[in-house]
XYZ file of C-alpha atoms in Angstrom:
658
model
C 59.547 -90.172 -108.293
C 62.301 -90.352 -110.929
C 64.097 -93.246 -109.209
C 60.918 -95.300 -109.522
C 60.630 -94.938 -113.288
C 61.603 -97.912 -115.500
C 64.663 -97.443 -117.688
C 65.389 -98.392 -121.311
C 64.495 -101.638 -123.090
C 66.994 -104.492 -123.401
C 69.638 -103.691 -126.022
C 69.645 -107.160 -127.632
C 69.194 -107.985 -131.314
C 66.658 -110.619 -132.433
C 69.202 -113.489 -132.435
C 70.377 -112.618 -128.902
C 66.756 -112.326 -127.738
C 65.912 -115.786 -129.090
C 69.050 -117.251 -127.473
C 68.080 -115.763 -124.093
C 64.456 -117.003 -124.386
C 65.753 -120.509 -125.157
C 68.048 -120.368 -122.104
C 65.309 -118.925 -119.858
C 62.837 -121.662 -120.864
C 65.473 -124.335 -120.143
C 65.758 -123.312 -116.468
C 64.261 -125.793 -113.967
C 60.715 -125.236 -112.742
C 60.250 -123.063 -109.683
C 57.387 -121.995 -107.412
C 55.746 -118.587 -107.968
C 57.209 -117.512 -104.618
C 60.727 -117.618 -106.107
C 61.703 -114.680 -108.351
C 64.621 -114.874 -110.789
C 66.535 -111.659 -111.540
C 69.247 -111.205 -114.199
C 72.155 -108.835 -113.524
C 73.012 -106.944 -116.744
C 75.855 -104.828 -115.243
C 74.227 -101.348 -115.230
C 70.678 -102.593 -114.732
C 68.627 -105.725 -114.045
C 65.901 -107.615 -115.912
C 63.029 -109.845 -114.750
C 61.121 -112.147 -117.127
C 57.863 -114.035 -117.607
C 55.565 -114.308 -114.580
C 58.318 -112.755 -112.424
C 58.113 -109.563 -114.534
C 54.462 -109.160 -113.517
C 55.326 -109.794 -109.818
C 58.155 -107.234 -109.943
C 56.063 -104.627 -111.820
C 53.281 -104.819 -109.215
C 55.740 -104.594 -106.294
C 57.837 -101.693 -107.630
C 55.481 -99.693 -109.878
C 52.016 -100.911 -108.681
C 51.235 -101.338 -112.379
C 52.066 -103.778 -115.203
C 52.067 -101.059 -117.893
C 55.909 -100.975 -117.940
C 56.227 -104.599 -119.075
C 57.670 -105.083 -122.562
C 57.953 -108.137 -124.832
C 60.997 -109.736 -126.462
C 61.374 -112.388 -129.188
C 59.009 -113.382 -131.979
C 55.666 -115.197 -131.986
C 54.811 -117.725 -130.696
C 57.723 -117.587 -128.209
C 57.429 -113.985 -127.006
C 58.547 -113.398 -123.443
C 57.430 -110.613 -121.089
C 60.200 -108.670 -119.398
C 60.795 -105.688 -117.131
C 63.991 -103.638 -116.834
C 64.984 -102.330 -113.371
C 67.512 -99.680 -112.351
C 69.768 -100.435 -109.367
C 67.472 -98.394 -107.102
C 64.372 -100.265 -108.282
C 66.227 -103.570 -107.888
C 66.921 -102.762 -104.207
C 63.268 -101.795 -103.648
C 62.162 -105.083 -105.221
C 64.587 -107.227 -103.174
C 63.445 -105.664 -99.889
C 59.754 -106.039 -100.725
C 60.120 -109.651 -101.865
C 62.227 -110.817 -98.905
C 60.971 -108.713 -96.010
C 57.311 -108.108 -96.911
C 56.196 -110.876 -99.265
C 58.567 -113.413 -97.668
C 59.461 -114.733 -101.158
C 62.789 -116.204 -102.301
C 65.165 -114.542 -104.768
C 67.663 -115.955 -107.272
C 70.156 -113.620 -108.988
C 71.840 -114.745 -112.198
C 75.096 -113.173 -113.395
C 76.535 -113.405 -116.936
C 79.707 -115.507 -117.225
C 80.921 -113.610 -120.318
C 79.118 -110.844 -122.176
C 75.552 -110.116 -120.991
C 74.520 -110.310 -124.653
C 75.387 -114.004 -124.717
C 73.350 -116.488 -122.738
C 76.117 -117.823 -120.490
C 74.423 -117.187 -117.151
C 75.019 -118.775 -113.779
C 73.103 -118.629 -110.507
C 75.416 -116.470 -108.358
C 73.306 -115.383 -105.372
C 70.308 -116.818 -103.547
C 68.281 -115.208 -100.792
C 65.302 -116.243 -98.713
C 63.471 -114.596 -95.781
C 65.588 -116.490 -93.240
C 68.896 -116.345 -95.095
C 70.045 -112.931 -96.356
C 73.827 -113.389 -96.025
C 74.587 -113.893 -99.759
C 72.671 -110.753 -100.680
C 74.736 -108.585 -98.321
C 77.423 -108.761 -101.039
C 74.971 -107.486 -103.691
C 73.143 -104.864 -101.642
C 75.892 -103.838 -99.250
C 74.046 -102.260 -96.320
C 70.812 -101.987 -98.294
C 69.219 -104.625 -96.075
C 71.043 -103.446 -92.992
C 68.698 -100.527 -92.420
C 65.856 -102.975 -91.962
C 64.814 -104.127 -88.519
C 65.185 -107.659 -89.888
C 68.846 -107.506 -90.785
C 69.280 -110.493 -88.440
C 66.481 -112.777 -89.602
C 65.709 -115.942 -87.668
C 65.775 -119.218 -89.618
C 63.803 -122.103 -88.068
C 63.929 -125.814 -88.918
C 61.391 -128.376 -87.648
C 61.537 -132.169 -87.753
C 58.584 -134.247 -86.456
C 58.982 -137.866 -85.349
C 55.809 -139.856 -84.698
C 55.729 -142.835 -82.369
C 53.642 -145.497 -84.163
C 52.630 -147.124 -80.851
C 51.680 -144.166 -78.667
C 50.755 -141.891 -81.636
C 52.716 -139.168 -79.821
C 54.744 -136.708 -81.846
C 58.218 -135.504 -80.839
C 59.217 -132.176 -82.391
C 62.823 -131.143 -82.833
C 63.116 -127.387 -83.397
C 66.269 -125.402 -84.175
C 66.618 -121.645 -84.734
C 69.640 -119.777 -86.114
C 70.061 -115.997 -85.971
C 73.267 -115.625 -87.987
C 73.544 -111.877 -87.296
C 73.686 -112.551 -83.539
C 75.775 -115.747 -83.886
C 73.053 -117.517 -81.943
C 71.752 -121.101 -82.222
C 68.869 -122.293 -80.070
C 67.172 -125.694 -79.945
C 64.327 -127.448 -78.149
C 62.616 -130.832 -78.165
C 59.061 -131.458 -76.947
C 55.916 -133.498 -77.523
C 52.943 -131.639 -78.947
C 49.215 -132.056 -79.584
C 47.414 -132.504 -82.923
C 47.196 -128.738 -83.495
C 50.905 -128.187 -82.635
C 49.968 -125.591 -79.981
C 53.428 -125.571 -78.354
C 55.114 -125.120 -81.741
C 52.892 -122.100 -82.447
C 53.914 -120.544 -79.113
C 57.615 -121.014 -79.914
C 57.090 -119.657 -83.451
C 55.479 -116.495 -82.036
C 58.313 -116.069 -79.499
C 61.181 -116.640 -81.949
C 59.540 -114.840 -84.943
C 61.315 -116.782 -87.715
C 61.128 -115.448 -91.275
C 61.441 -118.923 -92.780
C 60.891 -122.512 -91.634
C 62.690 -125.535 -93.094
C 60.793 -128.854 -93.115
C 61.442 -132.278 -94.676
C 59.517 -133.116 -97.873
C 56.525 -135.102 -96.633
C 52.748 -134.761 -96.755
C 51.423 -136.390 -93.556
C 48.832 -134.788 -91.242
C 51.456 -133.395 -88.847
C 53.094 -131.370 -91.610
C 49.688 -130.147 -92.797
C 49.104 -128.838 -89.253
C 52.607 -127.304 -89.288
C 51.799 -125.553 -92.570
C 48.707 -123.982 -90.956
C 50.736 -122.822 -87.910
C 53.334 -121.137 -90.171
C 50.635 -119.586 -92.383
C 49.009 -117.967 -89.314
C 52.384 -116.605 -88.205
C 53.288 -115.371 -91.726
C 56.354 -117.642 -91.998
C 57.630 -118.918 -95.363
C 57.940 -122.732 -95.529
C 60.839 -124.275 -97.455
C 60.798 -128.018 -98.108
C 64.145 -129.835 -98.121
C 65.095 -133.429 -98.942
C 65.017 -135.688 -95.885
C 68.751 -136.246 -96.304
C 69.349 -132.560 -95.378
C 68.132 -133.427 -91.850
C 70.932 -135.999 -91.411
C 73.231 -135.420 -88.416
C 76.213 -137.054 -90.146
C 79.221 -134.777 -89.689
C 77.228 -132.398 -87.437
C 79.484 -132.958 -84.405
C 82.532 -131.848 -86.412
C 80.660 -128.841 -87.865
C 79.482 -127.671 -84.430
C 82.967 -128.066 -82.956
C 84.190 -125.595 -85.604
C 81.279 -123.145 -85.265
C 80.696 -122.997 -81.499
C 82.443 -120.648 -79.076
C 84.088 -122.401 -76.119
C 85.122 -120.937 -72.776
C 88.840 -120.518 -72.064
C 89.476 -123.831 -70.320
C 86.580 -125.718 -71.899
C 87.258 -128.845 -73.922
C 86.957 -128.024 -77.649
C 84.252 -130.605 -78.249
C 80.626 -129.909 -79.215
C 79.494 -132.796 -76.992
C 80.385 -130.615 -73.992
C 77.080 -128.783 -74.597
C 73.973 -130.577 -73.227
C 71.907 -129.326 -76.199
C 73.733 -131.757 -78.517
C 72.017 -134.676 -76.747
C 68.627 -133.662 -78.204
C 68.800 -135.935 -81.256
C 65.711 -134.739 -83.110
C 66.556 -131.073 -82.515
C 70.086 -131.764 -83.799
C 68.665 -133.102 -87.086
C 66.844 -129.758 -87.519
C 69.993 -127.829 -86.596
C 71.994 -129.793 -89.195
C 69.509 -128.769 -91.924
C 69.601 -125.085 -90.837
C 73.446 -124.991 -90.790
C 73.631 -126.417 -94.329
C 70.878 -124.135 -95.649
C 72.577 -121.052 -94.160
C 75.988 -122.169 -95.576
C 77.591 -121.256 -92.234
C 80.685 -123.383 -92.895
C 81.448 -121.529 -96.141
C 82.436 -118.410 -94.181
C 85.490 -118.882 -91.931
C 84.547 -115.771 -89.888
C 81.711 -117.882 -88.385
C 84.177 -120.328 -86.783
C 84.299 -120.173 -82.991
C 81.599 -117.479 -82.876
C 78.236 -119.185 -82.287
C 76.563 -119.777 -78.942
C 74.082 -122.603 -78.470
C 71.217 -122.536 -75.968
C 67.891 -124.199 -75.197
C 64.707 -122.311 -76.082
C 63.010 -121.622 -72.724
C 59.385 -121.247 -73.816
C 58.087 -121.478 -70.228
C 59.918 -118.290 -69.199
C 57.449 -116.263 -71.248
C 53.707 -115.912 -71.519
C 52.303 -118.307 -74.123
C 50.916 -116.380 -77.094
C 49.617 -117.686 -80.395
C 49.353 -115.880 -83.740
C 45.645 -115.186 -83.176
C 46.378 -113.373 -79.875
C 49.098 -111.222 -81.502
C 46.681 -110.274 -84.272
C 43.642 -109.680 -82.030
C 45.632 -107.434 -79.678
C 47.240 -105.527 -82.587
C 50.682 -106.111 -81.108
C 52.508 -105.546 -84.444
C 51.650 -103.704 -87.663
C 50.860 -105.935 -90.620
C 53.795 -106.914 -92.856
C 54.324 -104.243 -95.481
C 52.297 -101.604 -93.597
C 54.242 -98.453 -94.464
C 51.702 -95.960 -93.115
C 53.860 -95.364 -89.989
C 50.687 -94.611 -87.993
C 51.587 -95.380 -84.350
C 47.989 -96.084 -83.345
C 47.796 -99.081 -85.699
C 49.761 -101.326 -83.303
C 51.158 -101.599 -79.801
C 54.668 -101.750 -81.297
C 54.062 -98.491 -83.179
C 52.736 -96.820 -80.036
C 55.661 -97.882 -77.822
C 58.438 -97.503 -80.401
C 60.134 -94.326 -79.190
C 63.504 -96.097 -79.529
C 66.500 -94.111 -80.746
C 68.631 -97.064 -81.938
C 68.133 -99.883 -84.420
C 69.151 -102.452 -81.793
C 66.542 -100.952 -79.437
C 63.795 -101.384 -82.047
C 64.751 -105.053 -82.502
C 64.725 -105.683 -78.738
C 61.332 -103.982 -78.326
C 59.850 -106.355 -80.929
C 61.407 -109.302 -79.065
C 60.027 -108.172 -75.676
C 56.527 -107.796 -77.123
C 56.680 -111.355 -78.466
C 58.095 -112.669 -75.192
C 56.169 -111.194 -72.207
C 57.989 -112.066 -68.964
C 56.575 -114.381 -66.293
C 59.306 -113.886 -63.679
C 57.968 -111.437 -61.078
C 61.436 -110.139 -60.110
C 62.408 -109.370 -63.714
C 59.041 -107.685 -64.343
C 59.416 -105.484 -61.238
C 63.009 -104.606 -62.207
C 61.831 -103.218 -65.560
C 58.881 -101.401 -63.927
C 61.156 -99.788 -61.317
C 63.476 -98.315 -63.981
C 60.576 -97.074 -66.123
C 58.959 -95.445 -63.049
C 62.245 -93.731 -62.191
C 62.516 -92.346 -65.746
C 58.868 -91.212 -65.771
C 59.396 -89.288 -62.513
C 62.723 -87.746 -63.626
C 61.977 -85.754 -66.770
C 65.506 -84.283 -66.965
C 67.171 -87.733 -66.918
C 64.637 -89.091 -69.412
C 65.144 -86.219 -71.848
C 68.950 -86.326 -71.551
C 68.990 -90.027 -72.411
C 66.368 -89.848 -75.148
C 67.251 -86.558 -76.851
C 71.013 -86.525 -76.415
C 72.817 -89.798 -75.633
C 70.812 -92.598 -77.282
C 70.131 -90.782 -80.548
C 73.888 -90.659 -81.192
C 74.445 -94.418 -80.773
C 74.887 -96.287 -84.109
C 73.794 -99.884 -84.758
C 76.674 -101.452 -82.831
C 75.433 -104.982 -83.506
C 75.619 -104.450 -87.289
C 79.024 -102.728 -86.992
C 80.396 -105.529 -84.787
C 79.235 -108.074 -87.354
C 81.005 -106.125 -90.123
C 84.181 -106.158 -88.030
C 83.904 -109.913 -87.432
C 83.442 -110.582 -91.147
C 86.370 -108.240 -92.011
C 83.985 -106.105 -94.105
C 84.383 -102.950 -92.011
C 86.187 -99.781 -93.150
C 87.691 -96.778 -91.364
C 84.332 -94.973 -91.313
C 82.791 -97.939 -89.423
C 85.690 -97.881 -86.929
C 85.199 -94.138 -86.427
C 81.455 -94.567 -85.749
C 82.258 -97.190 -83.087
C 84.910 -94.842 -81.649
C 82.354 -92.016 -81.388
C 79.923 -94.297 -79.515
C 82.639 -95.432 -77.060
C 83.744 -91.817 -76.519
C 80.175 -91.001 -75.430
C 80.038 -93.719 -72.736
C 81.639 -91.722 -69.836
C 79.046 -88.912 -70.160
C 76.260 -91.538 -70.486
C 77.500 -93.215 -67.281
C 77.615 -89.842 -65.519
C 74.008 -89.260 -66.585
C 72.919 -92.685 -65.224
C 74.827 -92.053 -61.959
C 72.534 -89.067 -61.311
C 69.641 -91.531 -61.016
C 71.227 -92.766 -57.754
C 69.340 -96.060 -58.017
C 70.681 -99.535 -57.123
C 68.755 -101.318 -59.897
C 69.973 -98.878 -62.565
C 73.522 -99.280 -61.248
C 73.593 -103.102 -61.193
C 71.636 -103.776 -64.406
C 72.870 -100.904 -66.613
C 75.675 -98.680 -65.265
C 77.985 -101.404 -63.944
C 78.039 -103.585 -67.098
C 78.437 -100.491 -69.347
C 81.324 -99.289 -67.150
C 83.097 -102.671 -67.366
C 82.743 -102.730 -71.159
C 83.953 -99.120 -71.341
C 87.173 -100.220 -69.606
C 87.543 -103.174 -72.007
C 87.063 -100.898 -75.030
C 89.547 -98.263 -73.850
C 92.356 -99.736 -75.997
C 90.092 -99.656 -79.083
C 89.584 -95.930 -78.494
C 93.340 -95.377 -78.094
C 94.060 -97.325 -81.304
C 91.665 -95.168 -83.365
C 93.110 -91.940 -81.902
C 96.632 -93.155 -82.717
C 95.947 -94.295 -86.279
C 93.213 -92.031 -87.710
C 93.795 -88.574 -89.139
C 91.194 -86.598 -87.146
C 91.809 -83.437 -89.197
C 90.814 -85.381 -92.329
C 87.640 -86.586 -90.549
C 86.578 -82.944 -90.144
C 86.784 -82.665 -93.950
C 84.711 -85.830 -94.374
C 87.706 -88.082 -95.273
C 88.537 -91.207 -93.291
C 92.301 -91.627 -93.594
C 95.178 -93.168 -91.687
C 97.669 -90.712 -90.153
C 100.715 -90.462 -92.465
C 102.987 -90.663 -89.394
C 101.646 -94.156 -88.644
C 103.743 -95.743 -91.397
C 107.127 -94.723 -92.929
C 106.045 -95.372 -96.513
C 102.778 -93.445 -95.962
C 104.812 -90.575 -94.556
C 107.065 -90.464 -97.644
C 104.074 -90.606 -99.985
C 102.327 -87.874 -97.974
C 105.402 -85.618 -98.340
C 105.393 -86.256 -102.105
C 101.704 -85.282 -102.268
C 102.426 -82.078 -100.327
C 105.335 -81.247 -102.686
C 103.087 -81.782 -105.733
C 100.439 -79.526 -104.152
C 103.131 -76.862 -103.676
C 104.231 -77.288 -107.338
C 100.634 -76.792 -108.461
C 100.399 -73.613 -106.332
C 103.631 -72.303 -107.940
C 102.008 -72.885 -111.351
C 99.026 -70.859 -110.131
C 101.287 -67.933 -109.235
C 103.020 -68.131 -112.650
C 99.690 -68.162 -114.506
C 98.364 -65.285 -112.356
C 101.439 -63.173 -113.155
C 101.238 -64.075 -116.852
C 97.527 -63.188 -117.106
C 97.702 -60.195 -114.774
C 95.209 -61.599 -112.241
C 95.186 -61.985 -108.438
C 96.070 -65.590 -107.455
C 93.402 -67.161 -105.262
C 90.908 -64.338 -105.914
C 90.330 -63.990 -109.643
C 92.238 -67.082 -110.823
C 91.845 -70.121 -108.578
C 93.536 -73.514 -108.352
C 91.161 -76.479 -108.009
C 91.376 -80.252 -107.998
C 88.903 -83.033 -108.612
C 89.432 -86.715 -109.570
C 87.994 -86.221 -113.091
C 89.865 -83.125 -114.292
C 92.839 -83.287 -111.900
C 94.548 -79.950 -111.086
C 93.164 -77.024 -113.083
C 92.629 -73.271 -112.956
C 89.273 -71.526 -112.952
C 88.288 -67.950 -113.790
C 84.867 -66.317 -114.201
C 83.265 -66.147 -117.655
C 84.033 -62.419 -117.991
C 87.799 -63.115 -117.588
C 87.701 -65.720 -120.384
C 88.841 -63.243 -123.070
C 92.323 -63.101 -121.466
C 92.787 -66.762 -122.483
C 91.765 -66.391 -126.135
C 94.559 -67.223 -128.555
C 97.002 -67.963 -125.708
C 98.600 -71.308 -126.638
C 100.063 -71.813 -123.128
C 96.599 -72.712 -121.823
C 94.174 -75.491 -122.768
C 90.500 -74.841 -121.980
C 88.738 -77.834 -120.382
C 85.201 -76.409 -120.414
C 83.208 -73.214 -120.008
C 80.118 -73.478 -117.820
C 77.995 -71.177 -115.682
C 80.473 -71.539 -112.771
C 83.335 -70.213 -114.928
C 86.037 -71.353 -117.348
C 88.304 -74.259 -116.381
C 91.714 -74.528 -118.044
C 95.181 -75.999 -117.528
C 98.819 -75.896 -118.684
C 100.983 -78.788 -119.872
C 103.040 -78.471 -116.663
C 99.861 -78.738 -114.574
C 98.910 -81.865 -116.548
C 102.269 -83.447 -115.645
C 101.735 -82.558 -111.969
C 98.214 -84.094 -112.097
C 99.551 -87.334 -113.600
C 102.240 -87.657 -110.932
C 99.793 -86.681 -108.172
C 97.246 -89.310 -109.326
C 99.888 -92.070 -109.342
C 101.205 -91.058 -105.902
C 97.668 -90.819 -104.454
C 96.894 -94.293 -105.855
C 100.044 -95.655 -104.179
C 99.031 -93.915 -100.931
C 95.567 -95.496 -101.021
C 96.978 -98.972 -101.766
C 99.440 -98.676 -98.918
C 96.694 -97.307 -96.642
C 94.475 -100.309 -97.494
C 97.142 -102.595 -95.991
C 97.144 -100.529 -92.781
C 93.308 -100.421 -92.705
C 93.190 -104.231 -93.071
C 95.532 -104.470 -90.081
C 93.424 -102.005 -88.034
C 90.166 -103.844 -88.867
C 91.854 -107.155 -87.964
C 92.783 -105.783 -84.514
C 89.377 -104.103 -84.103
C 87.630 -107.428 -84.843
C 89.007 -108.659 -81.510
C 86.637 -106.205 -79.795
C 83.491 -107.422 -81.581
C 82.408 -109.571 -78.611
C 82.525 -106.524 -76.305
C 80.570 -104.514 -78.890
C 77.857 -107.195 -79.111
C 77.505 -107.055 -75.299
C 77.470 -103.248 -75.296
C 74.840 -103.260 -78.048
C 72.631 -105.554 -75.953
C 72.828 -103.378 -72.797
C 72.298 -100.108 -74.685
C 69.298 -101.613 -76.517
C 67.835 -102.538 -73.104
C 68.317 -98.966 -71.881
C 66.813 -97.662 -75.135
C 63.619 -99.745 -74.752
C 63.135 -98.761 -71.088
C 63.590 -95.076 -71.988
C 61.119 -95.569 -74.886
C 58.553 -97.011 -72.427
C 58.989 -93.990 -70.150
C 58.607 -91.543 -73.080
C 55.446 -93.356 -74.277
C 54.067 -93.268 -70.710
C 54.844 -89.567 -70.226
C 53.205 -88.565 -73.511
C 50.088 -90.787 -73.199
C 46.771 -88.883 -73.568
C 45.445 -90.649 -70.451
C 47.899 -91.583 -67.674
C 49.334 -95.118 -67.589
C 49.646 -96.710 -64.140
C 52.289 -98.987 -62.682
C 50.861 -102.442 -61.894
C 51.545 -103.999 -58.489
C 52.879 -107.579 -58.521
C 53.220 -109.638 -55.368
C 54.828 -113.065 -54.883
C 51.636 -114.838 -53.809
C 49.877 -113.954 -57.036
C 46.777 -116.119 -57.314
C 44.646 -113.588 -59.094
C 45.049 -110.862 -61.680
C 42.779 -107.839 -61.169
C 42.611 -105.257 -63.945
C 40.616 -102.066 -63.361
C 39.332 -99.749 -66.101
C 41.275 -101.577 -68.810
C 41.476 -100.094 -72.327
C 43.641 -100.790 -75.373
C 46.259 -98.003 -75.597
C 45.937 -97.852 -79.411
C 42.239 -97.056 -79.040
C 42.654 -93.990 -76.847
C 45.052 -92.214 -79.232
C 42.528 -92.323 -82.091
C 40.444 -89.203 -82.552
C 36.666 -89.290 -82.421
C 36.435 -92.731 -80.798
C 34.659 -93.203 -77.469
C 34.939 -96.437 -75.492
C 33.966 -97.892 -72.130
C 36.871 -99.191 -69.993
C 36.386 -102.706 -68.573
C 37.285 -104.456 -65.331
C 38.724 -107.964 -65.677
C 39.520 -110.440 -62.897
C 41.425 -113.707 -63.455
C 41.571 -116.204 -60.573
C 43.827 -119.252 -60.554
C 42.008 -122.465 -61.627
C 38.945 -120.425 -62.686
């Protein structure tokens, strides 16, 4: 509970408080769904109405709110530790679907020279990655979908043409569609359910179509952000897309080569989404994005009411983790983060293609019937696979470190045994849809594996350090030798001190090192009397663990060691930058591998859920001439796992045109 407690009050005198209140009151008006947070170096503060919002979200109480200033201009405020700040950000963006603004002091935090440094909204989290690091990455929504909608009405026919664009920046994916819709925007609701955006951009207007759009987004729990109409201008879009889109090897480097760019209204929405997401501000986005058309007809049409009535997903912010509350909770036996994301996507997008449905059913049936294969995949292989999609994105953005590279290396190293496991299934569908593509990617990633084995010090990894092999670089090798020599000098000092004090080196008197105290000796408290009055030794501290002390010679060794280690780390950083730069070339393969492994993870999860169901699940039979759908003894799977509830299964028959 300690991390949830508020910390001290603001350390500002009355003049500084008044100056801040004056600055705070001068800020432009904002909606209640935008929360302003002020970064005060070691902690954060939230003020006014936002303080009440933050207090309720983090502490479920407003008793921690304090006041600053003098009457009649007193201002409520709340102080947050870094941990509380992260809790607040996640709740606001991922649960409440609010927007966040973070202000940073230009000079001293005691002055009122603040500037808006970071902004975040449910569909655009990229700026906050810098503030939170991987704090948002653990969420299933670390690749939020941003939607933009532009509606054009034909004055003559009264028809409405909708241009919809979606951007999933984490997947480097753009998708667009254009269609005519009815008064209730039924088709738009279907697409919204399928794409599951966190935020929807619309032009500032108040006609009936946008009122209907507002209702659609409210039902789906999507935050609406109004932009000036000028943001939906396609001026310069062709040039922007040519920079952002990924082209095939011999394809002309021109955005017009993609048929999607001919959908004018959809392009106006895409232009707004690109600007809002600031995609052109990050050069690592160039040549990465794919563009496609949203194929709504490939999936069963669902609206928000159907999702809610069938309890497909838990409610936003439901942290009870009770599987029986939703279909997602019941089926989520996934071992990987990418698997969890794909499961959510499949539940929003039920297939209509009979061959694809039967392919999934065949693999699940195979896994249900082969308990050994199922358990090997679920309990051994998949649980050791990291979030490759997130790691590939870190590589692409040059934000990865050696630890990230090692985690990818471990996953690749596991692929041969995973393939051997899948080969035991001896099934053509498993081979063509899973084994073969994994095998091809394994071959492509072989050089990545070799590079990590060549450059990383695997002995250091066993100690929990992620270092480059000294032999990889001449300068690193020289610095490593110097560090070894200094270690030897420190050990010689240990032997001298042991002889001088009449103690066994390494047993009674020990040599230790840590970044704070450097090299030092340690003896137990009962040996401390041997040091009294001896001017050769300086005592650092005496604690329960013993007495720590040093000599002037050991101090000199520590100083030299610290400087050499700093030089080693600086030189290593150059090598790491080079390694990450090379590794980034494999990010495309890693994205593909992540997609296939997530597919395997979901199918294994289905088989585990089936095998552990209280009442057996059955495999449906689909035939090509499907004119009717006959369901016998149907029950909701969430109902049968609840204790003390009895129900009567139902038969349902659907016939075409009836």
